[in-house]
Short mmCIF file of C-alpha atoms in Angstrom, two decimals:
data_model
loop_
_atom_site.label_atom_id
_atom_site.label_comp_id
_atom_site.label_asym_id
_atom_site.label_seq_id
_atom_site.Cartn_x
_atom_site.Cartn_y
_atom_site.Cartn_z
CA MET M 1 103.16 168.65 191.19
CA LEU M 2 105.07 170.74 188.63
CA LEU M 3 107.98 172.99 189.63
CA ARG M 4 108.59 176.12 187.55
CA ASN M 5 111.48 178.59 187.85
CA THR M 6 110.95 182.22 186.99
CA THR M 7 113.46 184.83 185.88
CA SER M 8 113.24 186.65 189.19
CA GLY M 9 114.45 183.62 191.08
CA ASN M 10 111.07 182.66 192.57
CA THR M 11 109.75 179.13 192.26
CA THR M 12 106.08 178.26 191.84
CA TRP M 13 104.36 174.97 192.45
CA GLU M 14 101.50 174.08 190.13
CA LYS M 15 99.09 171.22 190.72
CA ILE M 16 98.09 169.27 187.63
CA PRO M 17 95.10 166.91 188.05
CA VAL M 18 95.75 163.38 186.91
CA GLY M 19 92.90 160.99 186.16
CA THR M 20 92.86 157.68 187.98
CA GLU M 21 90.83 154.53 187.60
CA ILE M 22 89.25 152.56 190.42
CA GLU M 23 89.07 148.80 190.06
CA GLY M 24 85.62 147.29 190.35
CA MET M 25 82.24 147.38 188.68
CA ASN M 26 80.40 150.59 187.88
CA ILE M 27 77.46 149.76 190.15
CA LEU M 28 75.84 153.19 189.96
CA GLY M 29 75.88 153.00 186.17
CA LEU M 30 74.31 149.53 186.28
CA VAL M 31 71.53 150.76 188.59
CA LEU M 32 70.82 153.71 186.29
CA PHE M 33 70.86 151.46 183.22
CA ALA M 34 68.44 149.03 184.90
CA LEU M 35 66.02 151.85 185.71
CA VAL M 36 66.11 153.21 182.15
CA LEU M 37 65.75 149.70 180.69
CA GLY M 38 62.70 149.05 182.87
CA VAL M 39 61.04 152.24 181.65
CA ALA M 40 61.87 151.37 178.04
CA LEU M 41 60.43 147.84 178.38
CA LYS M 42 57.26 149.26 179.88
CA LYS M 43 56.94 151.66 176.95
CA LEU M 44 57.19 148.76 174.49
CA GLY M 45 53.98 147.27 175.86
CA GLN M 46 53.24 143.76 174.66
CA GLU M 47 56.60 143.39 172.89
CA GLY M 48 58.52 143.89 176.13
CA GLU M 49 56.44 141.49 178.21
CA ASP M 50 58.61 138.48 177.29
CA LEU M 51 61.79 140.10 178.57
CA ILE M 52 60.02 141.33 181.72
CA ARG M 53 58.81 137.79 182.44
CA PHE M 54 62.38 136.53 181.92
CA PHE M 55 63.77 138.97 184.49
CA ASN M 56 60.98 138.10 186.93
CA SER M 57 61.76 134.39 186.59
CA PHE M 58 65.48 135.11 186.96
CA ASN M 59 64.77 137.06 190.15
CA GLU M 60 62.68 134.24 191.59
CA ALA M 61 65.41 131.70 190.80
CA THR M 62 68.00 133.93 192.47
CA MET M 63 65.86 134.17 195.60
CA VAL M 64 65.63 130.37 195.73
CA LEU M 65 69.42 130.13 195.53
CA VAL M 66 69.76 132.72 198.28
CA THR M 67 67.36 130.70 200.44
CA TRP M 68 69.54 127.63 200.01
CA ILE M 69 72.68 129.60 200.82
CA MET M 70 71.12 131.03 203.99
CA TRP M 71 71.03 127.56 205.53
CA TYR M 72 74.81 127.41 205.91
CA VAL M 73 75.40 131.15 206.33
CA PRO M 74 75.87 130.91 210.16
CA ILE M 75 78.80 128.54 209.68
CA GLY M 76 80.37 130.80 207.08
CA ILE M 77 79.85 133.89 209.26
CA MET M 78 81.53 132.15 212.17
CA PHE M 79 84.71 131.53 210.15
CA LEU M 80 84.65 134.99 208.56
CA VAL M 81 84.32 136.74 211.90
CA GLY M 82 86.97 134.47 213.37
CA SER M 83 89.43 135.36 210.60
CA LYS M 84 88.64 139.06 211.00
CA ILE M 85 89.26 138.90 214.75
CA VAL M 86 92.60 137.16 214.19
CA GLU M 87 93.65 139.88 211.71
CA MET M 88 92.76 142.71 214.10
CA GLU M 89 95.57 143.93 216.33
CA ASP M 90 93.21 145.45 218.90
CA ILE M 91 90.11 143.34 219.54
CA VAL M 92 88.76 145.83 222.07
CA LEU M 93 88.79 148.53 219.41
CA LEU M 94 86.84 146.28 217.04
CA VAL M 95 84.19 145.47 219.66
CA THR M 96 83.92 149.15 220.59
CA SER M 97 83.52 150.14 216.94
CA LEU M 98 80.77 147.54 216.45
CA GLY M 99 79.01 148.83 219.56
CA LYS M 100 79.11 152.39 218.23
CA TYR M 101 77.79 151.20 214.88
CA ILE M 102 74.87 149.37 216.52
CA PHE M 103 74.04 152.38 218.71
CA ALA M 104 74.21 154.82 215.77
CA SER M 105 71.98 152.61 213.60
CA ILE M 106 69.35 152.14 216.30
CA LEU M 107 69.46 155.86 217.14
CA GLY M 108 68.89 156.73 213.48
CA HIS M 109 65.90 154.39 213.35
CA VAL M 110 64.45 155.85 216.56
CA ILE M 111 64.76 159.42 215.23
CA HIS M 112 63.27 158.52 211.86
CA GLY M 113 60.49 156.30 213.19
CA GLY M 114 59.69 158.25 216.34
CA ILE M 115 59.99 161.84 215.10
CA ILE M 116 60.30 162.23 211.32
CA LEU M 117 57.54 159.85 210.19
CA PRO M 118 55.01 161.05 212.82
CA LEU M 119 55.73 164.65 211.84
CA ILE M 120 55.02 163.82 208.19
CA TYR M 121 51.74 162.15 209.21
CA PHE M 122 50.76 165.13 211.39
CA ALA M 123 51.62 167.63 208.65
CA ALA M 124 49.44 165.77 206.15
CA THR M 125 46.45 164.92 208.39
CA ARG M 126 46.59 167.28 211.42
CA GLN M 127 45.86 164.24 213.60
CA ASN M 128 47.74 162.61 216.47
CA PRO M 129 50.21 160.15 214.86
CA TYR M 130 50.94 158.31 218.10
CA ARG M 131 47.28 157.38 218.47
CA PHE M 132 47.52 155.86 214.98
CA LEU M 133 50.70 153.99 215.97
CA LEU M 134 48.99 152.69 219.10
CA GLY M 135 46.52 150.87 216.86
CA ILE M 136 49.31 148.97 215.08
CA ILE M 137 51.36 148.06 218.15
CA THR M 138 50.85 144.33 217.47
CA PRO M 139 52.32 144.42 213.92
CA LEU M 140 55.23 146.51 215.18
CA ALA M 141 55.97 143.91 217.84
CA THR M 142 55.71 141.18 215.20
CA ALA M 143 58.15 143.06 212.98
CA PHE M 144 60.60 143.42 215.90
CA ALA M 145 60.39 139.69 216.64
CA THR M 146 60.49 138.27 213.10
CA CYS M 147 62.66 140.85 211.27
CA SER M 148 60.48 140.29 208.20
CA SER M 149 58.17 142.80 206.52
CA SER M 150 56.43 140.05 204.58
CA ALA M 151 55.63 138.05 207.72
CA THR M 152 54.15 141.17 209.34
CA LEU M 153 51.88 141.99 206.39
CA PRO M 154 48.72 139.98 207.39
CA SER M 155 48.75 141.35 210.94
CA MET M 156 49.37 144.87 209.66
CA ILE M 157 46.42 144.74 207.24
CA LYS M 158 44.09 143.49 209.98
CA CYS M 159 45.07 146.10 212.59
CA VAL M 160 45.07 149.00 210.12
CA GLU M 161 41.56 148.14 208.93
CA GLU M 162 40.02 147.29 212.31
CA ASN M 163 41.78 149.66 214.71
CA ASN M 164 42.53 152.67 212.52
CA ARG M 165 39.49 152.41 210.20
CA VAL M 166 41.50 152.50 206.98
CA ASP M 167 39.57 151.62 203.84
CA LYS M 168 40.16 148.04 202.68
CA ARG M 169 40.81 149.15 199.13
CA ILE M 170 43.63 151.40 200.32
CA SER M 171 45.22 149.08 202.89
CA ARG M 172 45.23 146.03 200.62
CA PHE M 173 46.78 148.03 197.80
CA ILE M 174 49.33 150.15 199.67
CA LEU M 175 50.65 147.74 202.32
CA PRO M 176 51.71 144.87 200.00
CA ILE M 177 53.51 147.36 197.75
CA GLY M 178 55.11 149.06 200.75
CA ALA M 179 56.36 145.73 202.13
CA THR M 180 58.39 145.34 198.94
CA VAL M 181 59.28 148.89 197.92
CA ASN M 182 59.19 151.17 200.98
CA MET M 183 62.44 150.29 202.79
CA ASP M 184 63.41 153.56 204.48
CA GLY M 185 64.75 151.71 207.54
CA ALA M 186 66.93 149.54 205.29
CA ALA M 187 68.27 152.64 203.51
CA ILE M 188 69.34 154.15 206.86
CA PHE M 189 70.96 150.89 207.92
CA GLN M 190 72.85 150.53 204.64
CA CYS M 191 74.23 154.06 204.83
CA MET M 192 75.36 153.48 208.43
CA ALA M 193 77.02 150.19 207.53
CA THR M 194 78.85 151.71 204.56
CA VAL M 195 80.20 154.62 206.61
CA PHE M 196 81.24 152.16 209.36
CA ILE M 197 83.22 150.01 206.92
CA ALA M 198 84.83 153.15 205.44
CA GLN M 199 85.95 154.30 208.89
CA LEU M 200 87.15 150.79 209.72
CA ASN M 201 89.45 150.95 206.69
CA ASN M 202 90.54 154.56 207.43
CA VAL M 203 88.94 155.89 204.23
CA ASP M 204 87.80 159.51 204.17
CA LEU M 205 84.62 159.87 202.11
CA ASN M 206 84.30 162.94 199.91
CA ALA M 207 81.08 164.66 198.83
CA GLY M 208 80.82 162.65 195.62
CA GLN M 209 81.13 159.34 197.46
CA ILE M 210 78.55 160.38 200.05
CA PHE M 211 76.12 161.33 197.26
CA THR M 212 76.79 157.96 195.60
CA ILE M 213 76.03 156.20 198.89
CA LEU M 214 72.72 158.04 199.23
CA VAL M 215 71.58 157.34 195.67
CA THR M 216 72.72 153.71 195.62
CA ALA M 217 71.27 152.96 199.07
CA THR M 218 67.92 154.41 198.04
CA ALA M 219 67.84 152.44 194.79
CA SER M 220 69.09 149.16 196.27
CA SER M 221 66.77 149.29 199.29
CA VAL M 222 63.80 149.34 196.90
CA GLY M 223 64.84 145.95 195.55
CA ALA M 224 65.71 144.44 198.94
CA ALA M 225 63.76 141.34 199.93
CA GLY M 226 61.38 141.57 202.88
CA VAL M 227 63.11 138.71 204.72
CA PRO M 228 65.61 138.68 207.62
CA ALA M 229 69.04 140.01 206.58
CA GLY M 230 67.62 140.96 203.19
CA GLY M 231 69.35 144.35 203.18
CA VAL M 232 72.83 143.06 203.97
CA LEU M 233 73.36 141.60 200.52
CA THR M 234 72.67 144.94 198.87
CA ILE M 235 75.41 146.62 200.92
CA ALA M 236 77.91 144.93 198.62
CA ILE M 237 76.48 147.00 195.75
CA ILE M 238 77.14 150.23 197.68
CA LEU M 239 80.65 149.16 198.67
CA GLU M 240 81.50 148.33 195.07
CA ALA M 241 80.13 151.69 193.94
CA ILE M 242 82.54 153.67 196.12
CA GLY M 243 85.49 151.29 195.92
CA LEU M 244 85.47 149.80 199.43
CA PRO M 245 86.34 146.15 200.17
CA THR M 246 83.43 143.78 200.55
CA ASN M 247 85.19 141.31 202.85
CA ASP M 248 84.22 143.41 205.89
CA LEU M 249 80.56 142.46 205.38
CA SER M 250 81.14 139.56 207.75
CA LEU M 251 81.19 142.02 210.65
CA ILE M 252 77.87 143.49 209.55
CA LEU M 253 76.34 140.02 209.25
CA ALA M 254 77.53 139.14 212.76
CA VAL M 255 75.51 141.94 214.38
CA ASP M 256 72.72 142.25 211.82
CA TRP M 257 70.30 140.25 213.97
CA ILE M 258 70.22 143.25 216.36
CA VAL M 259 70.00 146.12 213.89
CA ASP M 260 67.59 144.32 211.55
CA ARG M 261 64.85 144.40 214.21
CA THR M 262 64.60 148.18 214.36
CA THR M 263 65.09 148.31 210.59
CA THR M 264 61.99 146.18 210.02
CA VAL M 265 59.96 148.19 212.56
CA VAL M 266 60.70 151.43 210.70
CA ASN M 267 59.89 149.80 207.36
CA VAL M 268 56.42 148.60 208.38
CA GLU M 269 55.71 151.82 210.30
CA GLY M 270 56.30 153.85 207.16
CA ASP M 271 53.93 151.58 205.22
CA ALA M 272 51.15 151.98 207.78
CA LEU M 273 51.50 155.75 208.06
CA GLY M 274 51.48 156.05 204.29
CA ALA M 275 48.22 154.10 204.14
CA GLY M 276 46.79 156.33 206.89
CA ILE M 277 47.69 159.52 205.03
CA LEU M 278 46.16 158.23 201.79
CA ASN M 279 43.00 157.17 203.64
CA TYR M 280 42.68 160.64 205.22
CA LEU M 281 43.05 162.35 201.85
CA ASN M 282 40.51 159.99 200.33
CA GLU M 283 37.98 160.65 203.11
CA LYS M 284 38.52 164.39 202.83
CA GLU M 285 37.92 164.34 199.08
CA LYS M 286 34.80 162.20 199.57
CA LYS M 287 33.37 164.67 202.11
CA ASP M 288 34.08 167.60 199.79
CA ARG M 289 32.24 165.87 196.96
CA GLU M 290 29.26 165.06 199.18
CA GLN M 291 29.10 168.69 200.34
CA GLU M 292 29.14 169.90 196.76
CA LEU M 293 26.34 167.50 195.83
CA LYS M 294 24.24 168.72 198.77
CA GLU M 295 24.70 172.34 197.78
CA VAL M 296 23.71 171.57 194.19
CA THR M 297 20.58 169.68 195.38
CA VAL M 298 19.48 172.50 197.70
CA GLU M 299 19.93 175.10 194.97
CA ALA M 300 17.91 172.99 192.52
CA VAL M 301 14.98 172.61 194.98
CA ALA M 302 14.98 176.32 195.81
CA ASN M 303 14.93 177.30 192.14
CA SER M 304 12.02 174.99 191.37
CA LYS M 305 9.95 176.50 194.21
CA SER M 306 10.62 180.06 193.16
CA GLU M 307 9.71 179.27 189.57
CA ALA M 308 6.44 177.69 190.70
CA GLU M 309 5.51 180.73 192.79
CA THR M 310 6.31 183.29 190.14
CA SER M 311 4.81 181.44 187.19
CA PRO M 312 1.82 183.34 185.73
CA LEU M 313 0.24 180.07 184.67
CA VAL M 314 0.00 178.99 188.29
CA THR M 315 -0.87 182.30 189.97
CA HIS M 316 -3.49 183.56 187.51
CA LYS M 317 -5.15 180.42 186.33
CA ASN M 318 -6.86 179.59 189.63
CA PRO M 319 -8.31 183.10 190.30
CA VAL M 320 -9.81 183.23 186.82
CA SER M 321 -11.48 179.90 187.31
CA ASN M 322 -12.76 181.00 190.70
CA THR M 323 -14.29 184.22 189.35
CA THR M 324 -16.00 182.41 186.54
CA SER M 325 -17.40 179.84 188.90
CA THR M 326 -18.74 182.49 191.26
CA ALA M 327 -20.14 184.58 188.44
CA GLU M 328 -22.21 181.77 187.01
CA PRO M 329 -24.56 181.39 190.08
CA GLU M 330 -25.17 185.16 190.15
CA SER M 331 -26.17 185.17 186.51
CA LYS M 332 -28.48 182.28 187.06
CA GLU M 333 -30.14 184.04 189.99
CA SER M 334 -30.68 187.23 188.00
CA VAL M 335 -32.36 185.33 185.23
CA LEU M 336 -34.66 183.59 187.64
#
């Protein structure tokens, strides 16, 4: 604030913006750089294959390390939650806040999976989406029980092909990709968890931070592993992007076994509906092509018949031969 005195005795206050720096990594910049680097390596073709294989191997090694760490995670979570409870002055407020977070996350998944996704399927196919979902009730139950998109994949492929009559070429191409990339339930969960941690620390999020949460959650959910609690680790990326502390992740891990069930159900539901929409569009295009081929065939047959009837070689050749054949006996009789 800058105070200025004028000649008339009035004072004016002028706000001067001052730039500040936030400690932490520029996560959003790293995500953008990774996307651009991936496109550039793909453009290089054969020259970029070595670096792509290196990053794939590095990712696999990281997943092995995470698998080892997950064995003693329950013990670590117990101590982290215990320390957080000791630090809290009002334990009832903490439990109430966690209950509201769980309810909000599950409600968001119910709205997205029960209303938004079926509406998208209906708008694209004009068919009953709930009849389609009834055919994949077994994979949805498996996803709710296992909290793993990868474990649900074999059952999902079988039910989609047998119950919903989806083409094998479509289901076996779309569903494995969707189990790795399509994580709309995880994106909703990550946004909810980030807002919960912000409110827990009494931080008011502005429009820029909310936009950063949306972009980072969308990008990080694509790379989330299809295993239980796979989306929790990527929340740290979002927290770092907006400058929130990451030590509150222990609270999210403590209740993730509840929220992760509906998260996985929404993930696999989106994969199945996407395969159903693509199968409908493929069948529609196939029928249109068959109809066009039938019309072309009918027109070709009709044209050949009309040309045969109107051809002078066909219509006049036979009468001439008939007249000559009938004239020859008459001439023979007259001579006799």
